[in-house]
XYZ file of N, CA, C and O in Angstrom:
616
model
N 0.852 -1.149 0.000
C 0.000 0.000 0.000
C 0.904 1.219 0.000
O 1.504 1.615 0.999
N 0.949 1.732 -1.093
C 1.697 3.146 -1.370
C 1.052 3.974 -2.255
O 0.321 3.499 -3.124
N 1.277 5.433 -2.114
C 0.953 6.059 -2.943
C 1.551 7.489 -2.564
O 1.481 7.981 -1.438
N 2.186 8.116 -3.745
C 2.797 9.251 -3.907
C 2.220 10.346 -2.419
O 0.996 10.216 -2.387
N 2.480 10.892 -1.764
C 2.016 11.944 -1.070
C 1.849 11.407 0.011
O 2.058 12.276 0.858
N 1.523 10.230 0.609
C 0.779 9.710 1.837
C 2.069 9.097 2.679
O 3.199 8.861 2.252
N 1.561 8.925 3.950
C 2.569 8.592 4.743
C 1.656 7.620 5.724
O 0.439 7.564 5.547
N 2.301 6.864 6.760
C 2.085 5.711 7.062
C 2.333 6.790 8.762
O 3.490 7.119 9.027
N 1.167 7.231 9.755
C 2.142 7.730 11.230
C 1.500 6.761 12.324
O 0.404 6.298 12.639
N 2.672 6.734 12.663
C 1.972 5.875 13.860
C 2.886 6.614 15.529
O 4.079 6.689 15.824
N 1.941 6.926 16.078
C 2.344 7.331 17.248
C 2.334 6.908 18.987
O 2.587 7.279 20.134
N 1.746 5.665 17.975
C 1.004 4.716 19.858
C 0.631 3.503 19.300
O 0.438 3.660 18.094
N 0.434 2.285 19.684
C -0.433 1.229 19.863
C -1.760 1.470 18.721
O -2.226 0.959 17.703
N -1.984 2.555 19.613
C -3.397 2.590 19.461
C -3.699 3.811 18.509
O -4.880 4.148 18.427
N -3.156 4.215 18.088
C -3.348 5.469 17.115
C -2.304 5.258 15.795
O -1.692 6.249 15.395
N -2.118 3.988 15.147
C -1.723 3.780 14.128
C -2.670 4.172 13.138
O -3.845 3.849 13.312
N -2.249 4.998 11.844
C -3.670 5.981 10.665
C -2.891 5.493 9.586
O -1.674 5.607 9.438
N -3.509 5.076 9.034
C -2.930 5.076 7.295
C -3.721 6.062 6.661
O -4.876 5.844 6.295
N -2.999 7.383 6.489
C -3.227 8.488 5.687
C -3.497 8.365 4.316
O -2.729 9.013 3.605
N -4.490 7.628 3.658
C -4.960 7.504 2.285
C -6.018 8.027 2.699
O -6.553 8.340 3.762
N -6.324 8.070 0.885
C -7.683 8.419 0.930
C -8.492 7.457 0.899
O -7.976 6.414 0.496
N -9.838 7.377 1.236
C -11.107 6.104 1.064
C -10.900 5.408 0.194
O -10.431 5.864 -0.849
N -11.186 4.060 0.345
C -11.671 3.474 -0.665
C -11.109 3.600 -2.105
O -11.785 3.818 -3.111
N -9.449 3.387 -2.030
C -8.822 4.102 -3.159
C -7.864 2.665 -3.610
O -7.546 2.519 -4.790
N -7.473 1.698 -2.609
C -6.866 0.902 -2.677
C -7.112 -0.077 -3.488
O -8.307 -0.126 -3.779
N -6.218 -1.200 -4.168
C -7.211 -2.395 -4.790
C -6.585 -3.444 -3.864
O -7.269 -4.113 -3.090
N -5.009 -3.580 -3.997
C -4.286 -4.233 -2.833
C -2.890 -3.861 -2.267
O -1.889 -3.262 -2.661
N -3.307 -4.502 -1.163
C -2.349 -4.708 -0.033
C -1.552 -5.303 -0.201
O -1.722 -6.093 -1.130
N -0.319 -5.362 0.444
C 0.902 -6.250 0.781
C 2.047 -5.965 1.547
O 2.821 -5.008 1.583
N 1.943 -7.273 2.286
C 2.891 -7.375 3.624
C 3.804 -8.004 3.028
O 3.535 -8.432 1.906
N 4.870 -8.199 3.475
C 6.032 -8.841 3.687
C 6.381 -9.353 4.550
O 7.439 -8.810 4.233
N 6.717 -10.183 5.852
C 7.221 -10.475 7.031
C 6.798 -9.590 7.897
O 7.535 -9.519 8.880
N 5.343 -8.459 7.918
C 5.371 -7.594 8.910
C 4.808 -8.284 10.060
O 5.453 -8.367 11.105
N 3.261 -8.951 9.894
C 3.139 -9.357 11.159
C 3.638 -10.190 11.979
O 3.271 -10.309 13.148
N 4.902 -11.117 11.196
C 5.545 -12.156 11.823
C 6.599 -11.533 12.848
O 7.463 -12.168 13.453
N 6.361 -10.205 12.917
C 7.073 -9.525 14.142
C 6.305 -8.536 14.889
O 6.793 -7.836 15.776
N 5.227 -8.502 14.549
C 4.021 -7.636 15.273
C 3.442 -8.117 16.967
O 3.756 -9.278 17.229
N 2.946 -7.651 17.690
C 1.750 -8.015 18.770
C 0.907 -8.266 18.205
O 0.782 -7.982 17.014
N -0.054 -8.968 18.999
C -1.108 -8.819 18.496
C -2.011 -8.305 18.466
O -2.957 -8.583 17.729
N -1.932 -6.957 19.672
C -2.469 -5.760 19.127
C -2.410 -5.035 18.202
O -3.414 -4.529 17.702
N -0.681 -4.748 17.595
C -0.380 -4.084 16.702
C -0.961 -4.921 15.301
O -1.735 -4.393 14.502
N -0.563 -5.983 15.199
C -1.094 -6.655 14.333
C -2.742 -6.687 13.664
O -3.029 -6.860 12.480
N -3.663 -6.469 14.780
C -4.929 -6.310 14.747
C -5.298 -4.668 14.178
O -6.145 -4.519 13.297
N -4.617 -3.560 14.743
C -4.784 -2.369 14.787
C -4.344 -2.276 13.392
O -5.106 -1.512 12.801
N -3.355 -2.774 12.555
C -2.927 -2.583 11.180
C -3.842 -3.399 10.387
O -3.579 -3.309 9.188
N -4.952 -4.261 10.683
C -5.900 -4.824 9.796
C -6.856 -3.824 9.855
O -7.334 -3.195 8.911
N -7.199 -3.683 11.535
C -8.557 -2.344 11.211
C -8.380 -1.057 10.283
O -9.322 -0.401 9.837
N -6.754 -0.747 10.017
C -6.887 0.494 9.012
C -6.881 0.065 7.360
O -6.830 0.880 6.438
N -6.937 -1.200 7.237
C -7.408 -1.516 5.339
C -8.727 -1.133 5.409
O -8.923 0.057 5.160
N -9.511 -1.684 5.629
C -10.827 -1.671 4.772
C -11.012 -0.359 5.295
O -11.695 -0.775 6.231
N -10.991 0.735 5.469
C -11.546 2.109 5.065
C -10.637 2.509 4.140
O -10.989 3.575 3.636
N -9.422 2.018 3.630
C -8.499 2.497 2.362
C -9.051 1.589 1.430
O -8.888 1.990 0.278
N -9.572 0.643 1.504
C -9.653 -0.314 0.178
C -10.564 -0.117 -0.280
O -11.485 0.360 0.384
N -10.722 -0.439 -1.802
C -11.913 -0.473 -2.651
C -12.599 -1.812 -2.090
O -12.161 -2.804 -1.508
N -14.172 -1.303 -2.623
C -14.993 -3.221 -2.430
C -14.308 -4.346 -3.317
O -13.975 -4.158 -4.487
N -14.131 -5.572 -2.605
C -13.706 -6.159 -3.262
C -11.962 -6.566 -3.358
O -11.500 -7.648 -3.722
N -11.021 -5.069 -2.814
C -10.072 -5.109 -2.846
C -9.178 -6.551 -1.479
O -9.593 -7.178 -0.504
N -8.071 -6.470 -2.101
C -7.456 -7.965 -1.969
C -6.270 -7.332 -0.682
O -5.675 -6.266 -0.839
N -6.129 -8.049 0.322
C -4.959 -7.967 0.945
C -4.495 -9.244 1.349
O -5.173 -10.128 1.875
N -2.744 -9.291 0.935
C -1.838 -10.071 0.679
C -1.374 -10.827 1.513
O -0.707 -11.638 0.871
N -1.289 -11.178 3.089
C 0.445 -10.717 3.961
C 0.864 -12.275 4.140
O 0.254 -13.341 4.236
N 2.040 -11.912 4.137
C 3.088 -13.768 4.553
C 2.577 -13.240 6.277
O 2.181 -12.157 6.710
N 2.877 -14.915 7.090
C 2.858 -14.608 8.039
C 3.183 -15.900 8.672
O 3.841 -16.583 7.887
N 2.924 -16.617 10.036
C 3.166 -17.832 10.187
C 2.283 -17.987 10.799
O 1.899 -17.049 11.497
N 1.323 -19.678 10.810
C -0.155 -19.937 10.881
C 0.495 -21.094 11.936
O 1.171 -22.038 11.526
N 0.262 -20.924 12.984
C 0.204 -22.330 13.967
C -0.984 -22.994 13.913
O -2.068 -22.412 13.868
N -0.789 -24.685 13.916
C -1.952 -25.450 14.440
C -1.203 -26.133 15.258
O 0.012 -26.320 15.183
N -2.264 -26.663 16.380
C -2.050 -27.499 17.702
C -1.630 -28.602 17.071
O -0.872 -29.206 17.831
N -1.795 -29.340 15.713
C -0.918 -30.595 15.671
C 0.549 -30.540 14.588
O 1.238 -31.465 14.157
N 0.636 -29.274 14.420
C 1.692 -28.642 14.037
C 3.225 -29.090 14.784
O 4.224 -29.682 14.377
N 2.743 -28.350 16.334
C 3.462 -28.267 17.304
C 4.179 -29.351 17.587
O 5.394 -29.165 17.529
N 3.872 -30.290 17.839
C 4.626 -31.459 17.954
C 5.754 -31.770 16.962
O 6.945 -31.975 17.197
N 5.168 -31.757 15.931
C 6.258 -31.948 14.504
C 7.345 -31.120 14.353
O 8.457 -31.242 13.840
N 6.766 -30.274 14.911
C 8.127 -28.842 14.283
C 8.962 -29.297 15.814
O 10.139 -29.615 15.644
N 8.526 -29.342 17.045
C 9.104 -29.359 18.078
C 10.147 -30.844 18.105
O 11.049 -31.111 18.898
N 9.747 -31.472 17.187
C 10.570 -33.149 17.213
C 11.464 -32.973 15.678
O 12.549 -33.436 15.327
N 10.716 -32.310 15.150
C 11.641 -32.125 13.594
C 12.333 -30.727 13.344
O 12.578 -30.419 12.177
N 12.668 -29.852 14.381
C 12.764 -28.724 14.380
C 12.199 -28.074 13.054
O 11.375 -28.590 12.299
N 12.836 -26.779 12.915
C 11.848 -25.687 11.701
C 12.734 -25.457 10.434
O 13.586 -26.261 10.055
N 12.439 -24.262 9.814
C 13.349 -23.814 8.463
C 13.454 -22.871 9.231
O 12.845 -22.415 10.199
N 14.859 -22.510 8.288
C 15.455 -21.165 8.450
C 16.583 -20.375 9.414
O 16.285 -20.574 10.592
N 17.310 -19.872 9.334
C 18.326 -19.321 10.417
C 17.898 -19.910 11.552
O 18.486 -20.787 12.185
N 16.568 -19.268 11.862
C 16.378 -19.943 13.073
C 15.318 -21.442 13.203
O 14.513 -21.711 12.311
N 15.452 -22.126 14.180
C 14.693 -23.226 13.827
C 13.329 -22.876 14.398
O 13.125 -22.918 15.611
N 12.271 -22.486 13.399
C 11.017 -22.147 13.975
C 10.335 -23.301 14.602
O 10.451 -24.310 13.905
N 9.837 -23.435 15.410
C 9.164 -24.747 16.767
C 7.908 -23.425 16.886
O 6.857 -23.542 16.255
N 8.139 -22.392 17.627
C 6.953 -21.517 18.047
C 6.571 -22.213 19.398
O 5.393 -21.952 19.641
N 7.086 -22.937 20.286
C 6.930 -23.691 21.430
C 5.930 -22.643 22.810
O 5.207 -23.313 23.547
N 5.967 -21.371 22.998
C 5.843 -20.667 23.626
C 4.145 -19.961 23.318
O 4.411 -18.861 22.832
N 2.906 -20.058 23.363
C 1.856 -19.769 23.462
C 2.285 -18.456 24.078
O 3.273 -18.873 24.682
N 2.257 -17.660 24.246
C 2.354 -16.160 25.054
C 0.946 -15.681 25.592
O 0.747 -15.254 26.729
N -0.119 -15.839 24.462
C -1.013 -15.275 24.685
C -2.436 -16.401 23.816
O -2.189 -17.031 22.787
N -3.575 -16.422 24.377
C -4.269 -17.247 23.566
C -4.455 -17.204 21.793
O -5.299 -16.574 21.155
N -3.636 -17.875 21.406
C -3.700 -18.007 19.941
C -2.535 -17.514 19.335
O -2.467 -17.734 18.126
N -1.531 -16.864 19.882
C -0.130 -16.073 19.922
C 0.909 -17.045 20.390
O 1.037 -17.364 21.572
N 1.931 -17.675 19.029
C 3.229 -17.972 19.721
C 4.645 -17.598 19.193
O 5.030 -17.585 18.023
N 5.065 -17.412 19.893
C 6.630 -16.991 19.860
C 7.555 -17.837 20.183
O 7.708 -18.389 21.272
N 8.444 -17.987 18.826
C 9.999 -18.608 18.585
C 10.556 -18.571 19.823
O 10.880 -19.694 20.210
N 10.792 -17.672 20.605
C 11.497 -17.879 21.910
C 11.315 -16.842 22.883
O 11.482 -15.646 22.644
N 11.100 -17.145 23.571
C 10.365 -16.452 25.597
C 11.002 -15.043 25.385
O 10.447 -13.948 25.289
N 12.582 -15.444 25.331
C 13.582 -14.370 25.251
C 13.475 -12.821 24.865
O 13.896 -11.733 25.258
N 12.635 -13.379 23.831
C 12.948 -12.256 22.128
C 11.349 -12.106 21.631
O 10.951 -12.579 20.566
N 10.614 -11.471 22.447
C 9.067 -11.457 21.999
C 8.892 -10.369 20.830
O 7.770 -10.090 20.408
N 10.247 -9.671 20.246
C 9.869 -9.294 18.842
C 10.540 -10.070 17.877
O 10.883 -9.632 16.779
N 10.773 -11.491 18.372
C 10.846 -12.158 17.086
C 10.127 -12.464 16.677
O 8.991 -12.049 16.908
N 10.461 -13.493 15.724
C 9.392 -14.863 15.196
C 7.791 -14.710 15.838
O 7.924 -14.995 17.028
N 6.475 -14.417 15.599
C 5.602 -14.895 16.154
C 4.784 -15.422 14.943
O 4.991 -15.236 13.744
N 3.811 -16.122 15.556
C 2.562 -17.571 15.029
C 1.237 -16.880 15.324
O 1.072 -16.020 16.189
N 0.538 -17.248 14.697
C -0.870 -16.967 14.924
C -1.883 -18.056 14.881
O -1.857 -18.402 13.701
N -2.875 -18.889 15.575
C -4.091 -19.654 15.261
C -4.056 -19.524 14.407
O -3.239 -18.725 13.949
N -5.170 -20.422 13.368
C -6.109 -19.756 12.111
C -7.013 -18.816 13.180
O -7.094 -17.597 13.028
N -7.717 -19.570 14.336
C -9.047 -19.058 15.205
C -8.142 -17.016 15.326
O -8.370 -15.955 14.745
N -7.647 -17.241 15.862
C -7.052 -15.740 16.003
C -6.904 -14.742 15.105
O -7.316 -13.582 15.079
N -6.041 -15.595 14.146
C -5.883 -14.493 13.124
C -7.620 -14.628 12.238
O -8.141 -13.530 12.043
N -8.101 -15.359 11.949
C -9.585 -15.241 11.878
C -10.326 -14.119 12.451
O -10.904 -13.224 11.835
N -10.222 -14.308 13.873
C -11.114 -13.167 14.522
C -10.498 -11.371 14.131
O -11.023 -10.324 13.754
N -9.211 -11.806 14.469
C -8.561 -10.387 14.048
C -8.888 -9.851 12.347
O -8.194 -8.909 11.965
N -9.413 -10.149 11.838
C -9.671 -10.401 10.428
C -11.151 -10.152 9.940
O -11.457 -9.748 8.818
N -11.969 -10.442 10.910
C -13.169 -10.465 10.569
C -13.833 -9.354 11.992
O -15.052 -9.210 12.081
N -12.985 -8.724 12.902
C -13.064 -7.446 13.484
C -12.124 -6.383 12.689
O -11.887 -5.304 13.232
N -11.687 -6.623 11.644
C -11.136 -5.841 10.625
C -12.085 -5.471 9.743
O -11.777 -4.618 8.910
N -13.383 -6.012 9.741
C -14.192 -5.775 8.665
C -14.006 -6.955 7.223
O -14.830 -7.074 6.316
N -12.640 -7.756 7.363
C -12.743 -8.337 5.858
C -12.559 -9.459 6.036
O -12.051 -9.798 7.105
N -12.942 -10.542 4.948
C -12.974 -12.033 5.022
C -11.742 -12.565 4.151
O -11.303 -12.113 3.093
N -11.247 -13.833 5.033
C -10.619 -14.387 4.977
C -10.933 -15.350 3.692
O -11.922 -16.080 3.629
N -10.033 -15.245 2.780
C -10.607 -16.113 1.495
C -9.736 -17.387 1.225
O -10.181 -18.437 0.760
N -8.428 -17.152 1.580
C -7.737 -18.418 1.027
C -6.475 -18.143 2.554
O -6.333 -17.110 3.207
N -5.638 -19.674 2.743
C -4.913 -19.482 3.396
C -3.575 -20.931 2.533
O -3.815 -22.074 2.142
N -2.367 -20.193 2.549
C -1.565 -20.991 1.660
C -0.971 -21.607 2.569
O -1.141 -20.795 3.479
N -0.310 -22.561 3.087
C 0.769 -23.160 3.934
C 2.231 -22.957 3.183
O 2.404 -23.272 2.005
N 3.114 -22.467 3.906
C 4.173 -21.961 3.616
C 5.245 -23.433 3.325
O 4.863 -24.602 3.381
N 6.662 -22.946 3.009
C 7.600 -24.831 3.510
C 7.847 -24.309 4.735
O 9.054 -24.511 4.599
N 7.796 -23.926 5.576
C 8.096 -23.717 6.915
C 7.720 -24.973 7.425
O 8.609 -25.617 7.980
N 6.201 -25.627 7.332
C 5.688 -26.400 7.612
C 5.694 -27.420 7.058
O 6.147 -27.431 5.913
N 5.058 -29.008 7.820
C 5.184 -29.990 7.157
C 4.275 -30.139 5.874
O 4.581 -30.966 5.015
N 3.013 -29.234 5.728
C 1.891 -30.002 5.156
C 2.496 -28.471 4.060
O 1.476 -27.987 3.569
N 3.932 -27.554 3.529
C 3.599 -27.009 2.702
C 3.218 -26.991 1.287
O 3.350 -27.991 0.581
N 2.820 -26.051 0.920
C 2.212 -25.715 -0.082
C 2.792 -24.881 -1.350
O 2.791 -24.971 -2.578
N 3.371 -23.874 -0.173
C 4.422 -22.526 -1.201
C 5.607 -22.923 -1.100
O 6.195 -22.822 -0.023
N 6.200 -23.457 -2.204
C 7.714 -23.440 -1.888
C 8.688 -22.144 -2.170
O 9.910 -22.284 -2.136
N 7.998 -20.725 -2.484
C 8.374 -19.883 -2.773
C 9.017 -18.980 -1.408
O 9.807 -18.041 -1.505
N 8.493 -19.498 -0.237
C 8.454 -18.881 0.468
C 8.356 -19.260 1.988
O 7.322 -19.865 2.271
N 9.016 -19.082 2.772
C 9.117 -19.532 4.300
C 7.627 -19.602 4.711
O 6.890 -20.580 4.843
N 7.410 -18.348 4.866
C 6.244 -17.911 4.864
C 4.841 -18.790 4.777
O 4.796 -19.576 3.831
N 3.535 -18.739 5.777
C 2.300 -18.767 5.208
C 1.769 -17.718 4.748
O 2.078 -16.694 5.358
N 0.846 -17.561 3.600
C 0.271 -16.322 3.203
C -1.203 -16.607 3.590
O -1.623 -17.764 3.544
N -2.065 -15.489 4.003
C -3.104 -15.442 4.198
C -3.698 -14.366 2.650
O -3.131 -13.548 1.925
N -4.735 -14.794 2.698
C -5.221 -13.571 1.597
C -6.719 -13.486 1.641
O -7.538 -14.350 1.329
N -6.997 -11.716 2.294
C -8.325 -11.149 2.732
C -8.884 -10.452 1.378
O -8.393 -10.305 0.259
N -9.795 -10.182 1.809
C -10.796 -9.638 0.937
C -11.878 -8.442 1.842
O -12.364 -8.644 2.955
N -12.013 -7.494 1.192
C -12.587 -6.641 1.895
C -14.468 -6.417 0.753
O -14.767 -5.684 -0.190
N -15.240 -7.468 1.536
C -16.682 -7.085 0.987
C -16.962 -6.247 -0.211
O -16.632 -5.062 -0.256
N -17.442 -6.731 -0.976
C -17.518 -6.212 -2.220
C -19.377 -5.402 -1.856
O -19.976 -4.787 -2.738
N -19.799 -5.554 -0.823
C -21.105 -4.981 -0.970
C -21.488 -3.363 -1.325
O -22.665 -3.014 -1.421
């Protein structure tokens, strides 16, 4: 989400604005952002798409999708990548983190979580890719799971 003139301010938690105009967007795209977000922050950056997006418009983001029978596998087969992602650490219901230590690393999301955060965003969840991070992947393009929303075409 860019566009000539606009700026991105964020001054709190809770007063993150994406300075566009309405309903101007078609799509979004993340990169690795929420895989280092809270999950407040994380939530607070979904509620500001859909008043920038057109109906209909598409948002993108990689991210990492925990399931409860996930956990075991990654924790006995360790993970990909520099670091060995496991996500062993639940922090918060539906929230896990690579390691206790370092809570702006690595974090995981439910589907149930990132669901809810998603659909108190105003937009629906349309497809969800499994990344190779995981055993059951899908994308070999990419560490990454991608989620991909949709903001009501009504």
């Amino acid at each position: 989400m860019w566009r000539t003139g606009s700026t991105i301010r964020a001054e709190g938690i809770d007063t993150y604005e994406f300075l566009f105009d309405d309903r101007l967007q078609d799509l979004t795209f993340l990169y690795s952002v929420f895989t280092h977000m809270f999950s407040g922050d994380a939530a607070r950056y979904l509620s500001e798409f859909s008043p920038v997006m057109r109906p209909g418009g598409c948002v993108l983001a990689s991210t990492f999708i925990m399931d409860r029978g996930l956990i075991s596998y990654l924790q006995s087969n360790g993970g990909e990548g520099r670091r060995a992602l496991t996500f062993p650490h639940e922090v918060e219901e539906g929230v896990f983190h690579n390691d206790a230590n370092l809570v702006s690393g690595p974090t995981a999301y439910s589907l149930d979580r990132i669901g809810a955060m998603v659909r108190s965003a105003s937009l629906v969840p349309e497809r969800f890719v499994r990344g190779r991070w995981r055993k059951d992947g899908e994308f070999d393009v990419n560490v990454h799971d991608l989620v991909i929303l949709r903001k009501p075409a009504f």
